[in-house]
Coordinates of C-alpha atoms and ligand atoms in Angstrom, one line a residue:
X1 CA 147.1 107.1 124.4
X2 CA 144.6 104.2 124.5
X3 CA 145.6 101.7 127.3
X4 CA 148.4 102.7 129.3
X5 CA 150.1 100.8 131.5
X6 CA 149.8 101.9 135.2
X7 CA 153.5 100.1 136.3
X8 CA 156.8 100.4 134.6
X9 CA 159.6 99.0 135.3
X10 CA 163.2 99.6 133.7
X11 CA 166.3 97.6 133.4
X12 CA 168.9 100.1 132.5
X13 CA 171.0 98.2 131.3
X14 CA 174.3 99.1 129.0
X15 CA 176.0 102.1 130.2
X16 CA 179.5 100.3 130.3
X17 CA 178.9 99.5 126.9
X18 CA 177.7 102.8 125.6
X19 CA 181.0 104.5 127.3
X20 CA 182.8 102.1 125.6
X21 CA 181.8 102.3 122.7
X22 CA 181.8 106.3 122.4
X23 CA 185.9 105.6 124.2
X24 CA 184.8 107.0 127.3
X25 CA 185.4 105.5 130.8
X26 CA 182.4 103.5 132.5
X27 CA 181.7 106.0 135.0
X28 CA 180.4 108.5 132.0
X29 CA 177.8 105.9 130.8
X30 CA 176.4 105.7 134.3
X31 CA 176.7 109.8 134.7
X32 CA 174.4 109.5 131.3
X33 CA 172.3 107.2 132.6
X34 CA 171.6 108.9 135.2
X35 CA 170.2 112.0 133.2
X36 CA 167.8 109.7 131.2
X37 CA 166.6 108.6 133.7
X38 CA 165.4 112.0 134.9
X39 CA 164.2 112.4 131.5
X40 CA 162.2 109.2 131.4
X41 CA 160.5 109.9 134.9
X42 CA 159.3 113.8 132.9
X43 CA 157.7 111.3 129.7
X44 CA 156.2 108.7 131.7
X45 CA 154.0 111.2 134.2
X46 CA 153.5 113.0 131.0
X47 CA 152.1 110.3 129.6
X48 CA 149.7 109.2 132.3
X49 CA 151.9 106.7 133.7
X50 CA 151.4 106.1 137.8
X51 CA 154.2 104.0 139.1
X52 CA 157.9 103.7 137.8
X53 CA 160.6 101.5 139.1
X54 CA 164.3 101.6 137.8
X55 CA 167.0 99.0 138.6
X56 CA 169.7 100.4 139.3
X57 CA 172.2 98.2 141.6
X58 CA 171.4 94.6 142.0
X59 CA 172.6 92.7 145.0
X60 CA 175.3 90.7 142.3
X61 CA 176.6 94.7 141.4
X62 CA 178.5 94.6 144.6
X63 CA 181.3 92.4 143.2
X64 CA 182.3 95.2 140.4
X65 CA 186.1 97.0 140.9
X66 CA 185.5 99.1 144.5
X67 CA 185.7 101.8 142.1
X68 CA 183.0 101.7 139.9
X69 CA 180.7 100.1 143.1
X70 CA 181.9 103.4 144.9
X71 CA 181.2 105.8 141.9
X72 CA 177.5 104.6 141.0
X73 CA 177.1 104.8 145.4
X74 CA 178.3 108.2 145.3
X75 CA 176.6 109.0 142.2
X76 CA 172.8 107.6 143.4
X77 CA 173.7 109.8 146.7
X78 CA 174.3 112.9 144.9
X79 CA 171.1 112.0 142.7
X80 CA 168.7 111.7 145.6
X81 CA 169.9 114.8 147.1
X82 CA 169.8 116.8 143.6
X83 CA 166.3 115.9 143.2
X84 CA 165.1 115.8 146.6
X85 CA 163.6 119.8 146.7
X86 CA 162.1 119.0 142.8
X87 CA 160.3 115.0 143.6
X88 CA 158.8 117.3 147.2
X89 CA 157.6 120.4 145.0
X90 CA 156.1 118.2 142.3
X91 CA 154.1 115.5 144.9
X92 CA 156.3 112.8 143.9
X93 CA 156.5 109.9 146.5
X94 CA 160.1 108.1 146.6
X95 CA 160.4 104.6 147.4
X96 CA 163.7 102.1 147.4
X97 CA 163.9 98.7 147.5
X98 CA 166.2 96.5 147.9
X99 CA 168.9 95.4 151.1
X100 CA 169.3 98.9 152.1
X101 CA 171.4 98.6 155.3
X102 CA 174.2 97.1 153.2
X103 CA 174.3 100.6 151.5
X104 CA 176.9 103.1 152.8
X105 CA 175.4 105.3 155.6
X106 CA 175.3 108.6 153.5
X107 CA 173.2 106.9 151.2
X108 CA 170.8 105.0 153.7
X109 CA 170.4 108.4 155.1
X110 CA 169.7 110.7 151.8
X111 CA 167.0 107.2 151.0
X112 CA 165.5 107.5 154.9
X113 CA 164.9 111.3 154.2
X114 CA 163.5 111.3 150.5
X115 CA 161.4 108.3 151.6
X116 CA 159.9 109.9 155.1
X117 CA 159.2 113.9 153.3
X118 CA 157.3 112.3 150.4
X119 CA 155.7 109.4 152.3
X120 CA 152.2 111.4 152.0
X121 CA 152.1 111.8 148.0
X122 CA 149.8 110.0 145.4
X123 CA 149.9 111.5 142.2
X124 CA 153.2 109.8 140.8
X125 CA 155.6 107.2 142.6
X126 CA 159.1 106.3 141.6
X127 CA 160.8 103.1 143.4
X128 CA 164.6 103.0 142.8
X129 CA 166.0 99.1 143.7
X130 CA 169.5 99.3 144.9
X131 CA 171.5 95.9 146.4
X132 CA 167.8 94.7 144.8
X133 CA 167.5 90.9 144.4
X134 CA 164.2 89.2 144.0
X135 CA 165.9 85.6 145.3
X136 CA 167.0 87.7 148.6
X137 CA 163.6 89.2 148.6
X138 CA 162.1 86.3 148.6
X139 CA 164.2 84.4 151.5
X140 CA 163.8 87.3 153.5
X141 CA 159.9 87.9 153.5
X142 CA 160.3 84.3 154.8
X143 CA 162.4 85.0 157.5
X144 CA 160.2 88.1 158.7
X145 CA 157.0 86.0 157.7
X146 CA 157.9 83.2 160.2
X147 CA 159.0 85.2 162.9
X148 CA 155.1 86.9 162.2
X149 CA 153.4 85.2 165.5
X150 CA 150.1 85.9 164.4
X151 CA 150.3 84.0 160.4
X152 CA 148.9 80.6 160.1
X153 CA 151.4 79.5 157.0
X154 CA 148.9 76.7 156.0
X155 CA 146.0 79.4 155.0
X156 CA 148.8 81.7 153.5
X157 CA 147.2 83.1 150.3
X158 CA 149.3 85.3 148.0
X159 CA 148.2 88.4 148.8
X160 CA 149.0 87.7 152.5
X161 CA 152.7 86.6 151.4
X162 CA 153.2 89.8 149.2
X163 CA 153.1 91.9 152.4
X164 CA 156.2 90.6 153.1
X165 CA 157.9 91.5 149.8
X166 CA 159.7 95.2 149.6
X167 CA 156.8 96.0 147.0
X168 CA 154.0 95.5 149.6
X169 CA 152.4 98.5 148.4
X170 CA 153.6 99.2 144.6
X171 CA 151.3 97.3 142.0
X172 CA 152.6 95.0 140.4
X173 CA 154.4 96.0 137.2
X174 CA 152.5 95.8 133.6
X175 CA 155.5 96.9 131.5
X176 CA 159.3 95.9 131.9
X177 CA 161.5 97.3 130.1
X178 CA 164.9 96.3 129.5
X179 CA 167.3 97.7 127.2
X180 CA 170.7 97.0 125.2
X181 CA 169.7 93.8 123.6
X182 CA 169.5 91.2 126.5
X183 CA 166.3 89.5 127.2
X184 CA 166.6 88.3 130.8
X185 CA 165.0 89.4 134.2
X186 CA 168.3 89.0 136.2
X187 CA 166.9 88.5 139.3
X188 CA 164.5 92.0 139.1
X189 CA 160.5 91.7 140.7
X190 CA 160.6 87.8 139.9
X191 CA 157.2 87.4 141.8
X192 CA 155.8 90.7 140.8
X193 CA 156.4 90.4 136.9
X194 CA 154.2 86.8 137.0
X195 CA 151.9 88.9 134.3
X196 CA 153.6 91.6 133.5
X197 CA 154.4 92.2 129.5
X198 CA 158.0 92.4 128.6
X199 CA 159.7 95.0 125.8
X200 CA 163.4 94.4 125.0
X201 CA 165.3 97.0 123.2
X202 CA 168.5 96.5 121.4
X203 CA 169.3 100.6 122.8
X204 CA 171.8 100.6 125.8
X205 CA 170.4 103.1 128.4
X206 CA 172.6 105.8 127.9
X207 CA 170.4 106.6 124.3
X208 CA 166.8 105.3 125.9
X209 CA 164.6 108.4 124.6
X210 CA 161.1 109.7 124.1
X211 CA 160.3 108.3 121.2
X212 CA 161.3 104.3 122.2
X213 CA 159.3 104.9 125.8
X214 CA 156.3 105.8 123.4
X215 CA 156.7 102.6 121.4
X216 CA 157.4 100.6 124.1
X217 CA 153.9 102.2 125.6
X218 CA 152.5 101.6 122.4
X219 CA 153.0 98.0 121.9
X220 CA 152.1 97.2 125.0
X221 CA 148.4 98.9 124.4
X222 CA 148.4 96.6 121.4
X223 CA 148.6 93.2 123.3
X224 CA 146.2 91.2 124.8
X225 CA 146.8 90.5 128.8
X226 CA 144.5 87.7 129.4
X227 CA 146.6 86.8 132.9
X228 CA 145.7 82.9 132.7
X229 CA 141.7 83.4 131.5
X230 CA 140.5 83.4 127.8
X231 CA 139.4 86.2 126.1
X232 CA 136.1 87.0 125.8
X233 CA 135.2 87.0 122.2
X234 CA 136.5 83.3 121.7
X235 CA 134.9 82.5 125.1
X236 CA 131.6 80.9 123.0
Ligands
FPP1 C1 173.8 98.6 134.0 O1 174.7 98.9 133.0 C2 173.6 99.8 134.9 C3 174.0 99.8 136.2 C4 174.6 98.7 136.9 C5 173.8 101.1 136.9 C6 172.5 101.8 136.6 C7 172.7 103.2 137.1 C8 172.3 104.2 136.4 C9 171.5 104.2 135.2 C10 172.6 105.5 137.0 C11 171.5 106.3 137.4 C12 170.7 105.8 138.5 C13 170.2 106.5 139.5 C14 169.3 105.9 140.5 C15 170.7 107.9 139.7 P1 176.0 98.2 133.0 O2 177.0 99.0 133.7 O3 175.8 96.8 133.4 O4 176.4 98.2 131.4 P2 177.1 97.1 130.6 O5 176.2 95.9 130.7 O6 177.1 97.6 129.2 O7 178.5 96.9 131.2

């Protein structure tokens, strides 16, 4: 494929929607979801892609029913676990993102693990943002920034800031992708996605497949990123 992009990012969005609409309870769209996303990780290192990143609990999730908050915990748990054996055999560095300490323990501990025994890989990273919100990003590189001793905030320069953000070391993303027909960040990599492209798809996440990753690949290779310059051939 021609130009591919190095960073995608997903907003999985319409699980409770696809359950409902197939009359199946909420917790089976996220069970779904949860197997594309395996699928979509298998595609995008296929197709050359470096870096993915998937939202999969923002920071506003937490005020669901306890149930469904519990079930996607236990469920993202389970997930890390499954997969941990897999992501060390293929080289695959884990990352999350996000207020972790808020998560329950089991899960802080299953991240801290997955994180630590694939710290060391290169070929192909996956980020997962959980209690992820960029605004609470934000206020917290602050925080950490100002108790910094040795930063002079009048020369701050904004690759000095963005060590402070979660992302510190993830590029930033090319491609986000959000599915099931809304066409808003929702709080996700704010400062990250100044120039990234943005595909929405009217597909809730549940039914995300090969062929719309390819198109959404596709037409991003087909648009012109001139990230605040002009483009050469009209530059005369
Ligand atoms: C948004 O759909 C989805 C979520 C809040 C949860 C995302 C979780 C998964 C896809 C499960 C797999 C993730 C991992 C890391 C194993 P929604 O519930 O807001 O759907 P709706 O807008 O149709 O109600």
């Amino acid at each position: 494929m021609s130009c591919v992009p190095v960073h995608i990012a997903f907003i999985m969005d319409g699980n409770g929607r696809w359950a409902q609409a197939h009359g199946l309870p909420r917790y089976e769209g996220h069970r779904k979801g949860a197997s594309v996303l395996k699928k979509v990780l298998r595609i995008a290192e296929k197709n050359g892609i470096k870096y993915v990143t998937f939202f999969a609990f923002s920071s506003e999730n937490f005020s669901r029913p306890k149930p469904e908050v519990d079930f996607l915990m236990n469920l993202f748990e389970r997930f890390l676990k499954k997969y941990h054996k897999i992501l060390c055999e293929k080289k695959i560095r884990f990352r999350a993102i996000g207020n972790l300490l808020q998560l329950p323990i089991n899960l802080q501990f299953a991240i801290e693990e997955l994180t630590q025994n694939t710290a060391h890989f290169d070929s192909f990273h996956i980020t997962i943002a959980l209690n992820y919100g960029a605004r609470n990003e934000v206020i917290q590189a602050i925080g950490n920034l100002l108790e910094d001793k040795d930063i002079k905030v009048k020369k701050l320069t904004w690759e000095g800031f963005e060590q402070y953000l979660y992302t510190k070391d993830l590029p930033d993303p090319d491609l986000i992708i959000r599915t099931s027909g809304e066409q808003r960040l929702s709080n996700f990599l704010l400062l990250q996605s100044a120039y990234a492209e943005l595909y929405f798809t009217k597909t809730y996440w549940p039914d995300f497949n090969e062929k719309e990753l390819l198109s959404a690949i596709k037409d991003y290779g087909a648009r012109e990123r001139r990230m605040g310059k002009i483009n050469d051939k009209t530059s005369n």
